[in-house]
CSV table of C-alpha atoms in Angstrom, one decimal:
chain,number,residue,atom,x,y,z
R,24,UNK,CA,-30.3,5.8,2.8
R,25,UNK,CA,-30.4,5.3,6.3
R,26,UNK,CA,-29.3,1.5,8.0
R,27,UNK,CA,-29.0,0.2,4.5
R,28,UNK,CA,-32.6,0.9,3.7
R,29,UNK,CA,-34.3,3.4,1.3
R,30,UNK,CA,-36.4,6.1,3.0
R,31,UNK,CA,-38.8,8.8,2.0
R,32,UNK,CA,-40.9,11.7,3.2
R,33,UNK,CA,-44.6,12.0,2.2
R,34,UNK,CA,-46.1,15.3,2.2
R,35,UNK,CA,-49.7,15.9,1.8
R,36,UNK,CA,-50.7,19.9,1.5
R,37,UNK,CA,-54.4,18.9,1.2
R,38,UNK,CA,-54.3,16.1,3.8
R,39,UNK,CA,-53.5,12.5,3.4
R,40,UNK,CA,-57.2,11.6,2.6
R,41,UNK,CA,-57.6,14.4,0.5
R,42,UNK,CA,-61.0,15.2,1.9
R,43,UNK,CA,-62.9,18.6,0.7
R,44,UNK,CA,-62.1,21.3,3.3
R,45,UNK,CA,-59.6,19.4,5.2
R,46,UNK,CA,-57.7,22.2,6.9
R,47,UNK,CA,-54.7,20.3,8.0
R,48,UNK,CA,-51.4,19.3,6.2
R,49,UNK,CA,-50.1,15.4,6.8
R,50,UNK,CA,-46.4,14.6,6.7
R,51,UNK,CA,-45.1,11.0,7.2
R,52,UNK,CA,-42.0,8.7,6.7
R,53,UNK,CA,-42.0,5.5,4.6
R,54,UNK,CA,-39.3,2.7,3.9
R,55,UNK,CA,-39.3,2.4,0.4
R,56,UNK,CA,-36.8,-0.4,0.1
R,57,UNK,CA,-37.9,-4.1,0.0
R,58,UNK,CA,-37.1,-6.9,2.3
R,59,UNK,CA,-38.0,-8.1,5.8
R,60,UNK,CA,-39.2,-5.7,8.2
R,61,UNK,CA,-36.7,-3.1,9.9
R,62,UNK,CA,-37.3,-1.3,13.1
R,63,UNK,CA,-36.9,2.3,13.3
R,64,UNK,CA,-37.7,5.7,14.9
R,65,UNK,CA,-37.8,9.2,13.8
R,66,UNK,CA,-37.8,12.9,13.8
R,67,UNK,CA,-39.7,15.2,11.7
R,68,UNK,CA,-38.7,19.0,11.7
R,69,UNK,CA,-40.4,21.9,10.1
R,70,UNK,CA,-37.5,24.7,9.9
R,71,UNK,CA,-38.5,28.3,10.8
R,72,UNK,CA,-37.0,30.1,7.9
R,73,UNK,CA,-36.6,33.3,9.5
R,74,UNK,CA,-33.6,32.4,11.4
R,75,UNK,CA,-35.4,32.5,15.1
R,76,UNK,CA,-35.2,28.9,15.6
R,77,UNK,CA,-38.7,28.4,16.2
R,78,UNK,CA,-38.6,25.0,14.7
R,79,UNK,CA,-41.7,22.7,14.8
R,80,UNK,CA,-40.3,19.1,15.9
R,81,UNK,CA,-42.5,16.0,15.7
R,82,UNK,CA,-40.7,12.9,16.9
R,83,UNK,CA,-41.1,9.0,17.9
R,84,UNK,CA,-38.3,7.7,19.9
R,85,UNK,CA,-40.2,4.3,20.5
R,86,UNK,CA,-39.1,2.1,17.6
R,87,UNK,CA,-41.8,0.6,15.2
R,88,UNK,CA,-41.4,-2.3,12.8
R,89,UNK,CA,-41.9,-0.8,9.3
R,90,UNK,CA,-41.9,-3.0,6.1
R,91,UNK,CA,-41.5,-2.0,2.8
R,92,UNK,CA,-44.4,0.5,2.0
R,93,UNK,CA,-45.2,1.2,5.5
R,94,UNK,CA,-45.6,4.7,6.5
R,95,UNK,CA,-45.6,6.4,10.0
R,96,UNK,CA,-46.0,9.8,10.7
R,97,UNK,CA,-48.9,12.6,11.3
R,98,UNK,CA,-52.2,12.9,9.6
R,99,UNK,CA,-52.7,16.3,11.1
R,100,UNK,CA,-49.1,17.6,11.1
R,101,UNK,CA,-49.9,21.3,11.0
R,102,UNK,CA,-53.1,23.3,9.8
R,103,UNK,CA,-52.6,25.0,6.4
R,104,UNK,CA,-53.7,28.3,7.2
R,105,UNK,CA,-51.1,28.4,9.9
R,106,UNK,CA,-48.4,27.0,7.6
R,107,UNK,CA,-49.4,29.6,5.0
R,108,UNK,CA,-49.1,32.8,7.4
R,109,UNK,CA,-45.9,31.6,9.2
R,110,UNK,CA,-42.4,32.1,8.9
R,111,UNK,CA,-42.2,28.3,7.8
R,112,UNK,CA,-43.1,29.2,4.4
R,113,UNK,CA,-40.9,31.4,2.4
R,114,UNK,CA,-41.2,32.2,-1.3
R,115,UNK,CA,-43.5,29.6,-1.6
R,116,UNK,CA,-41.3,26.9,-0.2
R,117,UNK,CA,-40.8,25.2,3.0
R,118,UNK,CA,-38.0,23.0,4.6
R,119,UNK,CA,-38.7,19.8,6.4
R,120,UNK,CA,-35.7,18.1,8.1
R,121,UNK,CA,-36.0,14.3,8.9
R,122,UNK,CA,-33.9,12.3,11.1
R,123,UNK,CA,-34.3,8.3,10.7
R,124,UNK,CA,-32.8,5.9,13.1
R,125,UNK,CA,-32.7,2.3,12.4
R,126,UNK,CA,-32.5,-0.4,15.4
R,127,UNK,CA,-30.1,-3.1,14.7
R,128,UNK,CA,-29.4,-6.4,16.8
R,129,UNK,CA,-26.0,-7.5,17.8
R,130,UNK,CA,-26.3,-10.1,14.8
R,131,UNK,CA,-27.0,-7.1,12.3
R,132,UNK,CA,-24.5,-4.5,13.8
R,133,UNK,CA,-21.1,-4.2,12.2
R,134,UNK,CA,-18.5,-3.4,14.9
R,135,UNK,CA,-15.4,-2.2,13.4
R,136,UNK,CA,-12.3,-4.0,14.2
R,137,UNK,CA,-10.4,-1.1,16.2
R,138,UNK,CA,-7.0,-2.5,15.9
R,139,UNK,CA,-4.6,-2.4,13.3
R,140,UNK,CA,-3.0,-5.7,12.0
R,141,UNK,CA,0.9,-5.6,12.5
R,142,UNK,CA,3.1,-5.1,9.7
R,143,UNK,CA,4.0,-8.3,7.8
R,144,UNK,CA,6.9,-10.3,9.3
R,145,UNK,CA,7.8,-12.5,6.5
R,146,UNK,CA,11.1,-10.9,5.7
R,147,UNK,CA,12.0,-11.2,9.5
R,148,UNK,CA,11.1,-14.8,9.3
R,149,UNK,CA,13.2,-15.7,6.2
R,150,UNK,CA,16.1,-13.9,7.6
R,151,UNK,CA,16.3,-15.4,11.0
R,152,UNK,CA,15.9,-18.6,9.1
R,153,UNK,CA,19.3,-17.5,7.6
R,154,UNK,CA,20.9,-16.7,10.9
R,155,UNK,CA,20.1,-19.8,12.5
R,156,UNK,CA,20.3,-22.1,9.5
R,157,UNK,CA,18.0,-24.5,10.9
R,158,UNK,CA,16.9,-27.5,8.4
R,159,UNK,CA,19.6,-25.7,5.9
R,160,UNK,CA,19.9,-28.4,3.2
R,161,UNK,CA,22.7,-27.2,1.0
R,162,UNK,CA,26.3,-25.5,1.3
R,163,UNK,CA,28.5,-23.4,-1.0
R,164,UNK,CA,32.0,-23.2,-1.0
R,165,UNK,CA,33.3,-19.7,-1.8
R,166,UNK,CA,37.3,-19.4,-1.6
R,167,UNK,CA,37.4,-22.0,0.8
R,168,UNK,CA,34.7,-20.7,3.1
R,169,UNK,CA,31.6,-22.6,3.5
R,170,UNK,CA,28.0,-21.2,3.4
R,171,UNK,CA,25.0,-23.2,4.5
R,172,UNK,CA,21.3,-22.4,2.6
R,173,UNK,CA,17.9,-23.4,2.1
R,174,UNK,CA,17.5,-24.9,-1.2
R,175,UNK,CA,13.9,-24.0,-1.6
R,176,UNK,CA,14.3,-20.4,-0.5
R,177,UNK,CA,17.1,-20.1,-3.2
R,178,UNK,CA,14.9,-21.6,-5.8
R,179,UNK,CA,12.0,-19.3,-4.9
R,180,UNK,CA,14.2,-16.2,-5.5
R,181,UNK,CA,16.5,-17.3,-8.6
R,182,UNK,CA,15.6,-19.2,-11.4
R,183,UNK,CA,19.3,-19.7,-11.8
R,184,UNK,CA,19.4,-21.2,-8.3
R,185,UNK,CA,16.1,-23.5,-9.3
R,186,UNK,CA,17.9,-24.7,-12.6
R,187,UNK,CA,21.0,-25.4,-10.4
R,188,UNK,CA,19.3,-27.2,-7.6
R,189,UNK,CA,16.4,-28.8,-9.0
R,190,UNK,CA,16.7,-28.4,-13.0
R,191,UNK,CA,17.0,-31.2,-15.4
R,192,UNK,CA,20.8,-30.1,-15.5
R,193,UNK,CA,21.6,-29.8,-11.8
R,194,UNK,CA,24.8,-30.0,-10.2
R,195,UNK,CA,25.5,-33.7,-9.8
R,196,UNK,CA,26.2,-32.8,-6.0
R,197,UNK,CA,23.7,-30.3,-4.4
R,198,UNK,CA,25.1,-31.0,-1.1
R,199,UNK,CA,27.8,-28.9,-1.6
R,200,UNK,CA,28.7,-26.5,-4.5
R,201,UNK,CA,31.7,-24.7,-5.4
R,202,UNK,CA,31.3,-21.2,-6.6
R,203,UNK,CA,34.2,-20.0,-8.7
R,204,UNK,CA,35.0,-16.5,-9.4
R,205,UNK,CA,33.1,-14.7,-6.5
R,206,UNK,CA,34.7,-13.5,-3.5
R,207,UNK,CA,33.3,-15.3,-0.3
R,208,UNK,CA,32.1,-11.7,1.0
R,209,UNK,CA,30.1,-10.8,-1.9
R,210,UNK,CA,28.6,-14.4,-1.8
R,211,UNK,CA,27.7,-13.5,1.9
R,212,UNK,CA,26.1,-10.2,1.1
R,213,UNK,CA,24.3,-12.3,-1.9
R,214,UNK,CA,22.5,-14.7,0.9
R,215,UNK,CA,21.6,-11.7,2.8
R,216,UNK,CA,19.8,-9.9,-0.1
R,217,UNK,CA,18.1,-13.3,-0.9
R,218,UNK,CA,16.7,-13.9,2.6
R,219,UNK,CA,16.2,-10.3,3.8
R,220,UNK,CA,15.0,-9.0,0.5
R,221,UNK,CA,17.4,-5.8,1.3
R,222,UNK,CA,20.9,-4.4,0.4
R,223,UNK,CA,23.1,-5.5,3.2
R,224,UNK,CA,24.6,-3.0,5.4
R,225,UNK,CA,28.0,-3.3,4.2
R,226,UNK,CA,29.5,-1.3,7.2
R,227,UNK,CA,27.7,-3.1,9.7
R,228,UNK,CA,27.9,-6.3,8.2
R,229,UNK,CA,31.6,-6.2,6.5
R,230,UNK,CA,33.3,-3.5,8.2
R,231,UNK,CA,33.7,-1.5,4.9
R,232,UNK,CA,33.7,2.1,6.1
R,233,UNK,CA,35.1,3.9,2.9
R,234,UNK,CA,33.1,5.3,0.4
R,235,UNK,CA,35.2,3.4,-2.6
R,236,UNK,CA,34.7,0.1,-0.6
R,237,UNK,CA,31.1,0.6,-0.5
R,238,UNK,CA,31.0,1.1,-4.4
R,239,UNK,CA,33.3,-1.8,-4.7
R,240,UNK,CA,30.9,-4.2,-2.9
R,241,UNK,CA,27.9,-2.9,-5.1
R,242,UNK,CA,30.2,-3.5,-8.1
R,243,UNK,CA,30.7,-6.8,-7.4
R,244,UNK,CA,26.9,-7.6,-6.3
R,245,UNK,CA,25.6,-6.2,-9.8
R,246,UNK,CA,28.1,-9.0,-11.4
R,247,UNK,CA,26.6,-11.6,-8.9
R,248,UNK,CA,23.1,-10.0,-9.3
R,249,UNK,CA,23.4,-10.6,-13.2
R,250,UNK,CA,24.8,-14.3,-12.7
R,251,UNK,CA,21.9,-15.4,-11.0
R,252,UNK,CA,19.3,-13.2,-12.9
R,253,UNK,CA,18.3,-10.8,-9.9
R,254,UNK,CA,17.2,-8.1,-11.6
R,255,UNK,CA,15.6,-5.9,-8.5
R,256,UNK,CA,19.4,-6.5,-7.0
R,257,UNK,CA,20.8,-5.4,-10.2
R,258,UNK,CA,18.9,-2.2,-10.2
R,259,UNK,CA,19.3,-1.4,-6.7
R,260,UNK,CA,23.4,-1.8,-7.3
R,261,UNK,CA,23.2,0.6,-10.5
R,262,UNK,CA,21.6,3.1,-8.1
R,263,UNK,CA,24.3,2.9,-5.5
R,264,UNK,CA,27.1,3.1,-7.9
R,265,UNK,CA,25.6,5.9,-9.7
R,266,UNK,CA,25.2,8.0,-6.6
R,267,UNK,CA,28.8,7.5,-5.4
R,268,UNK,CA,30.7,7.8,-8.6
R,269,UNK,CA,33.9,9.2,-8.1
R,270,UNK,CA,37.5,9.1,-10.3
R,271,UNK,CA,38.9,6.2,-8.5
R,272,UNK,CA,35.8,4.0,-9.0
R,273,UNK,CA,34.6,5.5,-12.5
R,274,UNK,CA,37.0,3.2,-14.9
R,275,UNK,CA,35.8,0.0,-12.9
R,276,UNK,CA,32.2,0.8,-13.0
R,277,UNK,CA,32.5,1.8,-17.0
R,278,UNK,CA,34.2,-1.7,-17.5
R,279,UNK,CA,31.5,-3.5,-15.3
R,280,UNK,CA,28.6,-1.4,-17.1
R,281,UNK,CA,30.2,-2.6,-20.5
R,282,UNK,CA,30.5,-6.0,-19.7
R,283,UNK,CA,26.9,-6.6,-18.4
R,284,UNK,CA,25.2,-4.4,-20.5
R,285,UNK,CA,24.4,-1.7,-17.9
R,286,UNK,CA,22.6,1.5,-18.2
R,287,UNK,CA,25.7,2.9,-16.0
R,288,UNK,CA,27.7,3.5,-19.2
R,289,UNK,CA,26.1,6.8,-20.3
R,290,UNK,CA,26.4,7.9,-16.5
R,291,UNK,CA,30.2,6.9,-16.3
R,292,UNK,CA,30.9,8.7,-19.9
R,293,UNK,CA,29.2,11.8,-18.9
R,294,UNK,CA,31.2,12.0,-15.4
R,295,UNK,CA,34.6,11.3,-17.2
R,296,UNK,CA,33.9,13.9,-20.0
R,297,UNK,CA,33.1,16.7,-17.2
R,298,UNK,CA,36.3,19.4,-17.5
R,299,UNK,CA,37.0,19.1,-14.1
R,300,UNK,CA,37.6,15.4,-14.4
R,301,UNK,CA,39.8,15.7,-17.7
R,302,UNK,CA,42.7,17.9,-16.0
R,303,UNK,CA,44.7,17.2,-13.1
R,304,UNK,CA,46.9,14.7,-11.5
R,305,UNK,CA,44.5,12.2,-11.8
R,306,UNK,CA,43.3,12.5,-15.2
R,307,UNK,CA,45.3,9.6,-16.3
R,308,UNK,CA,42.5,7.1,-14.6
R,309,UNK,CA,39.6,8.8,-16.7
R,310,UNK,CA,41.7,9.0,-20.0
R,311,UNK,CA,42.6,5.1,-19.5
R,312,UNK,CA,38.8,4.4,-19.1
R,313,UNK,CA,38.3,6.0,-22.3
R,314,UNK,CA,40.8,4.4,-24.0
R,315,UNK,CA,39.9,0.9,-22.8
R,316,UNK,CA,36.3,1.6,-24.0
R,317,UNK,CA,37.6,2.5,-27.3
């Protein structure tokens, strides 16, 4: 298969016209696929099997149009007697190498697109929308602080927000919605995730430098994710809490896990029951966690 067309080598050991006493072998190429004519050129190479490199080369480098069934080659390719005594024949076998070139017009040629498209910037576009607050149409009051947002973005990201903003039982006042039982910093981090689709950098965005503070933010965001039906954010928070579990956070993590039916429960219990965590001056923390659980 060359240039989208099927080709074949036609080899006649007794000559193409099968004449009695014909002393020459015939060899040609043929286009065997159907369709309109195609311009082609070719090279036939009878290989020297003695590895001396004395190949016999016949070529046509002036293109010719070949239609289905057309052949193009040599009626007198090589004398049969010459072939039988030569190094071109070995163990009753010969080898012919054929090179076919198909000439295409600019319209037929597929020019590869060399420049790869840039990565998607849809997340950056939505993130910048949150930062600029351009065309925002809803506000949330959290601990006395006002956060502006876009209804369609929130509804697209959360079915809970969709019901709250557009559902049959939507809030009466969808211009400014009061959010209870959530810290302002947590709601700000929640909005960051909804627009940027990544867990917020709490150290950069909220100046929370300690490991404990970062875990506490993950705990609060897990509750927010459960509240607004954000399964991916919930799994991210669980993973971060597991990675940073410690004596001073395991009790609150365990309570949180059981409140939200989280997979964190088994991780917390395993951490608490480790021998090194059941003794020492901080053992009251883990014991309290176990007592609260029972």
